[in-house]
XYZ file of C-alpha atoms in Angstrom:
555
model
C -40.403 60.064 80.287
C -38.778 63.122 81.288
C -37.042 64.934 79.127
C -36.114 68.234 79.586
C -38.887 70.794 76.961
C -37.148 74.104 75.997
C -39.076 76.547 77.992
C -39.969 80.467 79.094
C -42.421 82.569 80.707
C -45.959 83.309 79.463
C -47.216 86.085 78.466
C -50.866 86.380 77.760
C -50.910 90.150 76.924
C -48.681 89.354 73.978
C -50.877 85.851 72.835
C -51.859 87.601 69.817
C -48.130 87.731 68.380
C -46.159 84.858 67.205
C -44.051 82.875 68.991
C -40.926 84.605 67.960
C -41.957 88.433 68.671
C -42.951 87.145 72.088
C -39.783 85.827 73.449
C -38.181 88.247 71.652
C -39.992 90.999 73.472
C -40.664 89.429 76.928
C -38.111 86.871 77.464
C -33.927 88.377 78.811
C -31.275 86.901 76.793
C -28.899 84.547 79.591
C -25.853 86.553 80.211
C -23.353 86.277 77.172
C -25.498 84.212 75.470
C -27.099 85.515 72.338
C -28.944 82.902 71.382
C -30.439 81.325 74.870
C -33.205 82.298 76.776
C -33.892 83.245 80.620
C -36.361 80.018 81.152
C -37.362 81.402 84.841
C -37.678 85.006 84.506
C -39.319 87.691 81.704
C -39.573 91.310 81.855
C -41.780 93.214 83.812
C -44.030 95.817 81.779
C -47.385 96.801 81.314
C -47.666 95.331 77.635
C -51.051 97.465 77.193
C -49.482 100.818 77.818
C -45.855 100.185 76.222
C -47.476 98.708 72.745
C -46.069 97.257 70.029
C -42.108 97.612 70.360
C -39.398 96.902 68.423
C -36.871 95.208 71.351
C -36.963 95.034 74.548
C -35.979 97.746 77.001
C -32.696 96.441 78.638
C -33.446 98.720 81.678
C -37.058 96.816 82.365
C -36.966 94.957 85.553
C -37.313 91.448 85.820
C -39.753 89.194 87.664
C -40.123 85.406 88.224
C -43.155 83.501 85.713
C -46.188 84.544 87.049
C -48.686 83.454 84.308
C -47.384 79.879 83.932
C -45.067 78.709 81.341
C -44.483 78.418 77.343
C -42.522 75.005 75.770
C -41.475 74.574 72.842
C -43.480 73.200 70.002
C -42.921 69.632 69.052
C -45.060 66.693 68.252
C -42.269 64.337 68.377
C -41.514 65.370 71.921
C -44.316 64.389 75.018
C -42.737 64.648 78.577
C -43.696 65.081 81.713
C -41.611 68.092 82.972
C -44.081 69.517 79.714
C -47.091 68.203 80.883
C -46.863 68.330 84.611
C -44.946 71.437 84.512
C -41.448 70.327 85.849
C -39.712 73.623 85.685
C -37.930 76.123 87.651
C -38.457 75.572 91.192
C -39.905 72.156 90.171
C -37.037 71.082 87.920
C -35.746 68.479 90.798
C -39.270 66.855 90.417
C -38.261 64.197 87.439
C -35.122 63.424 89.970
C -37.361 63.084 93.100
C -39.645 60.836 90.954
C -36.675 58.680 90.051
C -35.569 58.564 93.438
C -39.405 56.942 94.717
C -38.706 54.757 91.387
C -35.852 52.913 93.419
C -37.132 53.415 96.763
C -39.577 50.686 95.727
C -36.444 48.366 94.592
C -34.815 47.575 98.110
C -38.175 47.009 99.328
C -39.629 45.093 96.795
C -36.372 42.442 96.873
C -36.619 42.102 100.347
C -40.757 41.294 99.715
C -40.582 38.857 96.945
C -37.042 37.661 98.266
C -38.965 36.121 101.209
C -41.960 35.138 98.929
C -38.879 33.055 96.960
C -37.920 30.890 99.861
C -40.898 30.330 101.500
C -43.542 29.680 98.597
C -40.689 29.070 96.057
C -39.386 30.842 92.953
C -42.064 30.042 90.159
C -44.774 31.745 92.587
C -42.779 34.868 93.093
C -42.035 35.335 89.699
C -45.523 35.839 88.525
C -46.480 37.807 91.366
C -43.644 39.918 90.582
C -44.535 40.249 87.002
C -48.122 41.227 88.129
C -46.812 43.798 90.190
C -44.842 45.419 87.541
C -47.697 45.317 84.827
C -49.796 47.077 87.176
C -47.851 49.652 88.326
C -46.556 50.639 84.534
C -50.360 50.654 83.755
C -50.593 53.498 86.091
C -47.965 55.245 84.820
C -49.523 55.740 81.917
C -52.751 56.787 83.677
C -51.397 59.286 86.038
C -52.949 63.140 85.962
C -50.481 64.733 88.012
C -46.766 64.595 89.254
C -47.503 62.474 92.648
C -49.772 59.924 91.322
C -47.201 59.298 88.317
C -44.518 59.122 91.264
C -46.498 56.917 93.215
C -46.908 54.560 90.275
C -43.152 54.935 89.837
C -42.817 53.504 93.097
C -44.861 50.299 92.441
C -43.302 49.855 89.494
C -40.122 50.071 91.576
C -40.863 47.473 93.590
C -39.920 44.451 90.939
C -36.863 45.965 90.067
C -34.248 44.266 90.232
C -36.541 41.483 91.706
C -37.807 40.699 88.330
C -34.463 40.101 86.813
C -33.127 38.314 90.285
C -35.926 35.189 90.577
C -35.605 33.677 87.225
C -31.805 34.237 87.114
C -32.242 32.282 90.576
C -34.048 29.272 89.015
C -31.639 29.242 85.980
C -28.389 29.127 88.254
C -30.678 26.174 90.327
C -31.446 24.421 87.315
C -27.934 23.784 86.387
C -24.697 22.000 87.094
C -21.479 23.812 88.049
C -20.399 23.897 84.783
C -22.826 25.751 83.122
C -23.197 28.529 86.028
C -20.832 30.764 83.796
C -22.835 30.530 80.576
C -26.168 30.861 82.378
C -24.855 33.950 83.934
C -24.125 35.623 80.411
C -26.644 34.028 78.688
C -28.703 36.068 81.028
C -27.029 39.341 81.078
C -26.524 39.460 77.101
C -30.579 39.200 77.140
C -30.932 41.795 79.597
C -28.197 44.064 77.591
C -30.041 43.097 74.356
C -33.096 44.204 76.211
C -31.531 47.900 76.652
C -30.358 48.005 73.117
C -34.045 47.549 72.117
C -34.726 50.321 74.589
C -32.899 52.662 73.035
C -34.708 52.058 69.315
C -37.950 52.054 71.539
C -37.487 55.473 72.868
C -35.838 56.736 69.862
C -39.338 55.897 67.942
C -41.661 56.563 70.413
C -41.950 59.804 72.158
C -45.151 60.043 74.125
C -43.999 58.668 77.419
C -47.713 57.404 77.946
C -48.264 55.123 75.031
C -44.254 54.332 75.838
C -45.511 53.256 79.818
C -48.365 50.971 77.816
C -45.336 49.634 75.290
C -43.287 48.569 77.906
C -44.792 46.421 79.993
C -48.405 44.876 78.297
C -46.392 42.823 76.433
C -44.632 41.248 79.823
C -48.170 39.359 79.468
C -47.128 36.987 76.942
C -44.782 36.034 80.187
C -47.904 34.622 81.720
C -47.691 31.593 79.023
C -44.119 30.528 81.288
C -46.831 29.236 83.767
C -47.142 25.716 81.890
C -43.733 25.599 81.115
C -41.113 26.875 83.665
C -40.377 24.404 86.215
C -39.970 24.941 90.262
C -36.321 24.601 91.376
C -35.415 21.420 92.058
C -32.876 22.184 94.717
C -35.750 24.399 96.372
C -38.274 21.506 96.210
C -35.927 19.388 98.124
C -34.376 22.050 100.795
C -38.787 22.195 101.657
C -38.184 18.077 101.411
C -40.865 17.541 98.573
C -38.803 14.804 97.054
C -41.654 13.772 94.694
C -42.228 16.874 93.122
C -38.189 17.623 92.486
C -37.758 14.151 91.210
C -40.280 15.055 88.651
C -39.044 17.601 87.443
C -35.433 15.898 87.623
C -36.725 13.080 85.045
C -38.311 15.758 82.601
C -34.611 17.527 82.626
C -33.372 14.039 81.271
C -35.831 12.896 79.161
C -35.792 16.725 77.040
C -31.446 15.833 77.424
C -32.321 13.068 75.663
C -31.385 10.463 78.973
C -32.979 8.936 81.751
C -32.596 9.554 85.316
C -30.641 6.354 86.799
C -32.546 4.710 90.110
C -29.550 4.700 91.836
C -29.351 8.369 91.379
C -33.295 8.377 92.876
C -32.463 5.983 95.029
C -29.621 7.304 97.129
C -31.512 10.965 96.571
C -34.283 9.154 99.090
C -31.483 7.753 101.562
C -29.979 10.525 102.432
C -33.371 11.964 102.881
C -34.599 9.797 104.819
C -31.040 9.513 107.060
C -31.231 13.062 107.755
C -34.683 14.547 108.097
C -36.602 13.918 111.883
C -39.990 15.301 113.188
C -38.465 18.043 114.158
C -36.744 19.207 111.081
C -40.132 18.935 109.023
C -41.409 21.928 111.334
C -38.171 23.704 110.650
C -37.969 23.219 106.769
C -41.596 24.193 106.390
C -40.604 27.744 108.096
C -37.274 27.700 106.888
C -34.240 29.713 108.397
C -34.136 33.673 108.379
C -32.653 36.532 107.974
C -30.826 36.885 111.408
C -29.231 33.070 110.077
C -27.104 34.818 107.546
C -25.178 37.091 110.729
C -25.507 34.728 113.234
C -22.075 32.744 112.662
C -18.981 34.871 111.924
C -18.026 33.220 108.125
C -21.621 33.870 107.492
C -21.777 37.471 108.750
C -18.677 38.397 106.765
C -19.613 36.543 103.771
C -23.007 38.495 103.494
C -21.741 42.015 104.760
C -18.941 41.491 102.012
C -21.272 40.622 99.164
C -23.900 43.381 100.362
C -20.970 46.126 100.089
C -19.928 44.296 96.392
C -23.295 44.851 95.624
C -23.791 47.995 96.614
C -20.803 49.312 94.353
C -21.492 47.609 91.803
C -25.736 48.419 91.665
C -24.844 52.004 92.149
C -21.744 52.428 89.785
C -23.967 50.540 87.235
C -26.678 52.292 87.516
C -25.250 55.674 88.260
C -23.233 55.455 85.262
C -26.527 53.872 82.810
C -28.593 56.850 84.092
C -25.855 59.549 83.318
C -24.967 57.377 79.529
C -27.759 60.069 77.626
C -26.253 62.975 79.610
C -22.825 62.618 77.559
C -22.464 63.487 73.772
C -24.257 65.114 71.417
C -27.207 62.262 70.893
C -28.567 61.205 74.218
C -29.726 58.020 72.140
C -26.596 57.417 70.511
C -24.918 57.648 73.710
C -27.163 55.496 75.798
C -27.303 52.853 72.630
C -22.998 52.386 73.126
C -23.544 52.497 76.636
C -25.498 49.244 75.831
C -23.393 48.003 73.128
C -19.964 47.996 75.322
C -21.327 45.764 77.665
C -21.316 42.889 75.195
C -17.728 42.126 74.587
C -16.722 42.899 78.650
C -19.395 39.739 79.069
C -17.777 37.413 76.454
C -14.445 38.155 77.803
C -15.466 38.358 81.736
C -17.082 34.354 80.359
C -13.750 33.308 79.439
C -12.089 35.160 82.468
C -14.632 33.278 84.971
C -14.122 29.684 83.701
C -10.131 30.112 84.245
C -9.764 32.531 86.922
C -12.548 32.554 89.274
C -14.880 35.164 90.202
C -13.222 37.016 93.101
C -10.069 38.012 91.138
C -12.120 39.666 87.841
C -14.483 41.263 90.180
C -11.918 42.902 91.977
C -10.122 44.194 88.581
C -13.055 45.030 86.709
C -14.540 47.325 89.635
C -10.701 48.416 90.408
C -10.491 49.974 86.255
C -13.907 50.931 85.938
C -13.059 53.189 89.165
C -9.348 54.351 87.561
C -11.743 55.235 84.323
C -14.220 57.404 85.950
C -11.753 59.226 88.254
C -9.235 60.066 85.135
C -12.502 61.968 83.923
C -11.429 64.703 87.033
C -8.572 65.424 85.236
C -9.950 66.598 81.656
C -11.208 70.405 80.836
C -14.922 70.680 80.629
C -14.560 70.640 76.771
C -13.269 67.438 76.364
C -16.689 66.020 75.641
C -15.564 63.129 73.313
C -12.625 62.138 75.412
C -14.789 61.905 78.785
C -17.575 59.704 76.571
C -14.295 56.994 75.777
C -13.638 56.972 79.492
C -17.001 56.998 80.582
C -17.675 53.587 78.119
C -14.402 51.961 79.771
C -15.952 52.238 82.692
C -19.324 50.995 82.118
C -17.666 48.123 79.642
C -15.749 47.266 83.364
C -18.105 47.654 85.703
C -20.746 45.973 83.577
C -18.855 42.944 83.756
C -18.225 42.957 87.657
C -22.089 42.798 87.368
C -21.976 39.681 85.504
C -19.824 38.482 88.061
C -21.516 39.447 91.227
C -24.958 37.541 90.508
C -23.298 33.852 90.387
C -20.476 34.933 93.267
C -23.457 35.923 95.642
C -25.226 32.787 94.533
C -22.811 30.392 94.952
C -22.084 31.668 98.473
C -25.058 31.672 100.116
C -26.639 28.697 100.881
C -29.653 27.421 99.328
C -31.755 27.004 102.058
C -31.358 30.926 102.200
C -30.411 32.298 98.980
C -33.018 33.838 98.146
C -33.435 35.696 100.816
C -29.687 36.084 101.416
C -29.399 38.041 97.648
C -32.504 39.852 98.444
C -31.038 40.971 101.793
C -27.886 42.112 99.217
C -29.996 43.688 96.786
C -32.530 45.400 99.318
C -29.480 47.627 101.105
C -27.794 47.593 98.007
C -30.966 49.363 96.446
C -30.562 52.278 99.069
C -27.670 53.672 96.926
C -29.655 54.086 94.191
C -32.426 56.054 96.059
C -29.288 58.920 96.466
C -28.284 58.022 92.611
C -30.262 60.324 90.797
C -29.402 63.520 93.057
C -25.672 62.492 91.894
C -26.212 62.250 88.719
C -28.026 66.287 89.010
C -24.715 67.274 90.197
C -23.320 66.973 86.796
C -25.327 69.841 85.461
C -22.686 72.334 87.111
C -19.760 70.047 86.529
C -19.903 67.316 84.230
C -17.298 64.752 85.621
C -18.087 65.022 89.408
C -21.009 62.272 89.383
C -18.433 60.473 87.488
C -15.883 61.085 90.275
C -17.670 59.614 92.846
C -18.628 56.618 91.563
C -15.241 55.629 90.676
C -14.150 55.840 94.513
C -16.823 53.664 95.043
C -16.144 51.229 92.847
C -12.161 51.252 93.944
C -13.178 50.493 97.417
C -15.977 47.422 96.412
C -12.867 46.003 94.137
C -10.588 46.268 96.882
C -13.168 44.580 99.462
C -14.148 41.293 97.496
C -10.523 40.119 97.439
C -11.218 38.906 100.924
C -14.284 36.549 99.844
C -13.856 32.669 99.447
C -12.963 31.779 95.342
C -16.130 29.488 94.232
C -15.082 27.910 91.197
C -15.414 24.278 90.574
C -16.979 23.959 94.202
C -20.269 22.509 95.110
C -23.292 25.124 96.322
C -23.671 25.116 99.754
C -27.217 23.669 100.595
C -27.726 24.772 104.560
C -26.675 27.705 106.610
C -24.002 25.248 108.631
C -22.339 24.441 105.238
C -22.148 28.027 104.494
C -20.411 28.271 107.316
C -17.848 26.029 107.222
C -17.523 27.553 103.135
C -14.191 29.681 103.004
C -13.631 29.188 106.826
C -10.271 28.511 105.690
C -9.730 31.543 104.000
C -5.747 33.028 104.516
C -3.693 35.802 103.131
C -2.459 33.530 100.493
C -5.577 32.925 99.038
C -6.184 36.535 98.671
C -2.752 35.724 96.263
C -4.179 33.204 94.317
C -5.191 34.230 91.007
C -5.819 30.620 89.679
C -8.124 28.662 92.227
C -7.788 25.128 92.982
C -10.554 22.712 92.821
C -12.571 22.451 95.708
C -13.532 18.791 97.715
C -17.098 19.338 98.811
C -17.543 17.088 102.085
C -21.626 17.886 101.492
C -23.715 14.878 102.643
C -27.007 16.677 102.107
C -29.677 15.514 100.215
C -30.453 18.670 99.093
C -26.944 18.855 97.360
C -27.624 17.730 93.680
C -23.931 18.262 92.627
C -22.668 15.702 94.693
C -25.298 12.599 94.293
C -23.062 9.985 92.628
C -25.001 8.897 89.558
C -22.928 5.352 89.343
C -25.484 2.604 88.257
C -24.891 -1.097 88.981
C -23.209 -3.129 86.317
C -25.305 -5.446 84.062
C -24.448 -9.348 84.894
C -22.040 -10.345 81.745
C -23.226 -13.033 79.274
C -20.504 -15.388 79.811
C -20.029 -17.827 82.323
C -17.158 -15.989 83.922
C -18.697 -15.179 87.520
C -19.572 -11.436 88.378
C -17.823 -9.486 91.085
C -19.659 -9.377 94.086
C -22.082 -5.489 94.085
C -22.749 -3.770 97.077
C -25.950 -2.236 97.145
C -27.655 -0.374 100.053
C -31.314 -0.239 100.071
C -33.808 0.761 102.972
C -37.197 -0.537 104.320
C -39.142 2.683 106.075
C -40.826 2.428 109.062
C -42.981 4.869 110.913
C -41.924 7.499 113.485
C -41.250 6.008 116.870
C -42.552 7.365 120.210
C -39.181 10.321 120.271
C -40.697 11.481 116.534
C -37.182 9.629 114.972
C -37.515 7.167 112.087
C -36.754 3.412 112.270
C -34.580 2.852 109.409
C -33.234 -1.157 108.528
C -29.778 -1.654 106.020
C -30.017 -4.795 104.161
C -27.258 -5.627 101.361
């Protein structure tokens, strides 16, 4: 939306000459450049009394653009710097717009992350979806800079939000074996996603009919509202056993199986063991944000994955924003930028399901870092050789980001993970606010942007070696299991590049990978006697006078 429109000063006593004659005349040359134009400045004459001349008097004095501004003729090109006037002492503008793009993000995570674990993830989805409609709608609409910045910022406020909730309810939705392949499933859509982006923009080139092509179709979305279930493992953290159970049995039946009783049946035991009067009250408010700091596993945990996050959002990011900037087709570039990131995610798959997610993170982030610094190194010519580097790096930290969304995930506990990645994403969103006036710095020296977010992504690599390895373990369902999760962490872990499977001691109802689904055996058709079953069942009875539940065991 804005790219940069060839540019120089007016010069309305010379509108009755062509283009050509009129920079030629008006416009300095830029100092040992023949070919380039001052874009701020033009001579200062009195064009009625001087005439028609041949060129330009080199001894003219020179004065800033008084009468506004010429661009450059082209119907393929529409911009905003062109038709908001973006230039000179405004050129920061398009940055500063940017920036109130992802000011919106940290707050808009931190909005809909609550709106997630309270009211559940379908809800905040659509609101979320809403949101971003609307505030690409008035993109398109805006007259000025400010009101296309302020719709910017609305815009802002479902991103990453949008992409966080339903990659919450697929990771929900799913056993531990098929967290990996949900995770890339996901990010190979949203890289596929960019790739049509680039084709988008490379066809389109009024940035209002682009606002309009980009977001009425998210409409269509609105048909997920008969079809995409609630979480399961959020219906039951709120206790609505009914409703997960439900759902549950329509998972089966589309797997082509049926939900055993037992499974049901010991599902509604431990519910019933565990839950009192009191904990009703509590699961209807649920737990909040000062739960995820008030223990000290928990408050390392979640300032470890916030700083994780925050490398990787801003290397990623940073180095997606500054992809165009590098080359000679700002298309081409941004389209390999895209492309790179699908073979890091097949590999960082099969890296995942052997090695865990702590050690890849840390390597990925630890070369994508060694990339972008090497860039320091190379002459300012070296334009081909810095793009090679540059796509290492966003090949390696693209897959840390694959990484990151299931590690933070499967660390925080359910009854808070919503809010706990929102919390993650909101401070890890304030990076980005300072992202774009990196990325400006390249315009004096290409590789310095570059430069800084490799230390950045060095020290997040470094950092997650000290987090707890997740593979083949159980989620945590409440903040006390979090707790105890990687309490037992040691300097040998940190050593351990293959982890070892993982005996969750969860007895919570809300913990769906660790409900035995062992059915009782049919009685045999022979005469030979069966061996004796032992099967619990439970007779409810109401509250007594303290609010606890009566429960009788019969076998």
């Amino acid at each position: 939306m804005a790219d940069p429109v060839a540019h120089w000063c007016s010069v309305p006593q010379l509108s009755h000459l062509t283009v050509e004659l009129r920079r030629h005349l008006a416009i300095p040359l830029k100092a040992g450049q023949n070919n380039s134009w001052e874009e701020c400045s033009r001579y200062r004459a009195n064009w009625s009394e001087v005439g028609v001349v041949d060129h330009p008097d080199p001894a003219w004095p020179v004065e800033p653009c008084t009468d506004g501004w010429e661009f450059e003729e082209d119907k393929n090109l529409s911009s905003i710097v062109k038709d908001f006037e973006l230039v000179c002492g405004k050129d920061i503008y398009p940055t500063i717009g940017l920036a109130g793009l992802n000011l919106g993000g940290p707050l808009g995570v931190y909005i809909f992350g609550t709106i997630n674990d309270r009211m559940g993830r379908r809800l905040s989805f659509f609101l979320c979806l809403f949101v971003l409609i609307g505030g690409n709608v008035l993109t398109a609409l805006a007259t000025d800079f400010w009101s296309w910045a302020v719709a910017r910022f609305i815009a802002g406020l479902t991103i990453p939000a949008v992409y966080q909730i339903p990659f919450i309810i697929s990771l929900e939705l799913v056993g531990p074996n098929y967290r990996s392949f949900v995770t890339v499933l996901t990010c190979l859509s949203y890289t596929l996603g960019l790739v049509l982006l680039s084709l988008v923009t490379y066809l389109i080139r009024d940035w209002r009919l682009l606002a309009y092509i980009t977001s009425l179709p998210f409409l269509l979305y609105y048909l997920y509202w008969w079809f995409l279930p609630e979480s399961p493992r959020w219906l039951l953290a709120k206790g609505r056993l009914v409703e997960a159970l439900a759902i549950l049995e329509t998972l089966a039946r589309v797997n082509g199986h049926s939900l055993p009783e037992t499974f049901k049946h010991k599902l509604k035991c431990r519910m019933m063991l565990q839950r009192t009067l009191s904990e009703e009250q509590k699961l209807k408010k649920g737990p909040g944000v000062s739960s995820l700091c008030r223990t000290p596993n928990m408050r390392l945990k979640t300032t470890l994955i916030t700083l994780n996050w925050f490398a990787n959002e801003m290397v990623y990011v940073g180095l997606s924003y500054y992809g165009p900037a590098l080359g000679d087709d700002q298309y081409l570039s941004f389209l390999l930028s895209c492309l790179v990131e699908v073979p890091s995610y097949l590999i960082c798959w099969l890296l995942m399901d052997r090695c865990g997610r702590r050690w890849p993170l840390s390597l990925t982030m630890c070369l994508s870092g060694v990339a972008s610094l090497v860039t320091v190194l190379l002459p300012q010519d070296a334009v081909m050789l810095t793009l090679i580097l540059y796509l290492v790096s966003k090949a390696s930290i693209s897959a840390s980001f694959l990484i990151i969304y299931p590690f933070a995930g499967e660390l925080y506990p359910t009854e808070v993970r919503g809010l706990g990645i929102g919390l993650s994403a909101y401070i890890a969103g304030l990076g980005l606010i300072i992202i774009p006036f990196v990325n400006y710095l390249g315009r004096e020296l290409l590789a310095l942007p570059l430069a800084i977010l490799g230390v950045i992504s060095i020290i997040g690599g470094l950092s997650s070696l000290r987090l707890p390895e997740t593979l083949n373990s159980s989620l945590p369902q409440t903040v006390e299991e979090g707790e105890e999760f990687g309490k037992e962490w040691s300097m040998q872990d940190c050593f351990q590049c293959t982890p070892q499977p993982r005996i969750s001691n969860s007895s919570s109802y809300e913990d769906l990978d660790n409900v035995e689904m062992d059915t009782v055996p049919e009685l045999p058709t022979t005469n030979v006697k069966p061996r004796l079953v032992r099967q619990a069942s439970i007779l409810e009875t109401p509250l007594d006078s303290s609010g606890s539940m009566k429960i009788t065991y019969w076998f």
